[in-house]
C-alpha angles and dihedrals in degrees: 000000000000120000125188121213131196112203114193116188108243091219091059091047091050088047096055097033096244128155099221122143114236086243137020117188130193134169116238088224091068092054118029105057088054090046097048091048094051097045090051091051090051088072106031114118091256090053107036100083089054090049089052094052094049093050088047089053094043089050088048090047093048087049091048096097124247097021126181088251091059091047092050091051091051088048091052092051095049087045089050099051086049090053092049091052087051096048094045085052093049086054096051089054089059098251118154105305092196093056094040091047085059090050092050091050097054093040087052092046091051088047094052090047093052094046090047086055088050092053092043090055094048090052093046121115125252096239137007125213120236085224086060090051090047097053087050095056094047084069096042089053088066092043093053097041093061091063093087096069098023130129118239090254091049092048091051091051090048095050087050090053091047091049091237115185129180132203115191113203102209087195101054091027088230135128125220120204133204130181123207103172116221106228098205090055094052103046099261121118095211136011139169114265112228143124130250111224111284112262123215112226 
């Protein structure tokens, strides 16, 4: 039985004033059957219209100007720049270079991700036609349906193609899932970005 572990450096948690346990474990069997079933249901004949409507709404929100996601990305860039300044000062003061190098790498990665989100939003089309979303979902349907009999390696590639993101809440012992399909992975040249409503497993 597979188990997943999320390990968080204590020094990093303290430096960023985060309450995060050193290690979080959860079993694959507690997540994947629910995840696979939910993904398959999103693209069934009975559910497809609702799925399209949610993606259309998400696309319209994304192109509606200064969205919360954009504001959050800008805040992340500024926060990362502040952290990087602090980490460089800590290096100058002779603190553990190995530990601080890890902090710097993570802050740089977060900053790059936020900057990419800002660039992606600027290049996004003003409006996405529902027919384009339906075309994308037709490809996603076949991808999601293959999960029931897929090998672990194939499942991993499907999750990547569908843009699956899972966030585990240690307080409630639940996981929330979002999907943001990668058009290049499901055979569509362009598609809206946007998430389906989080699903508590």
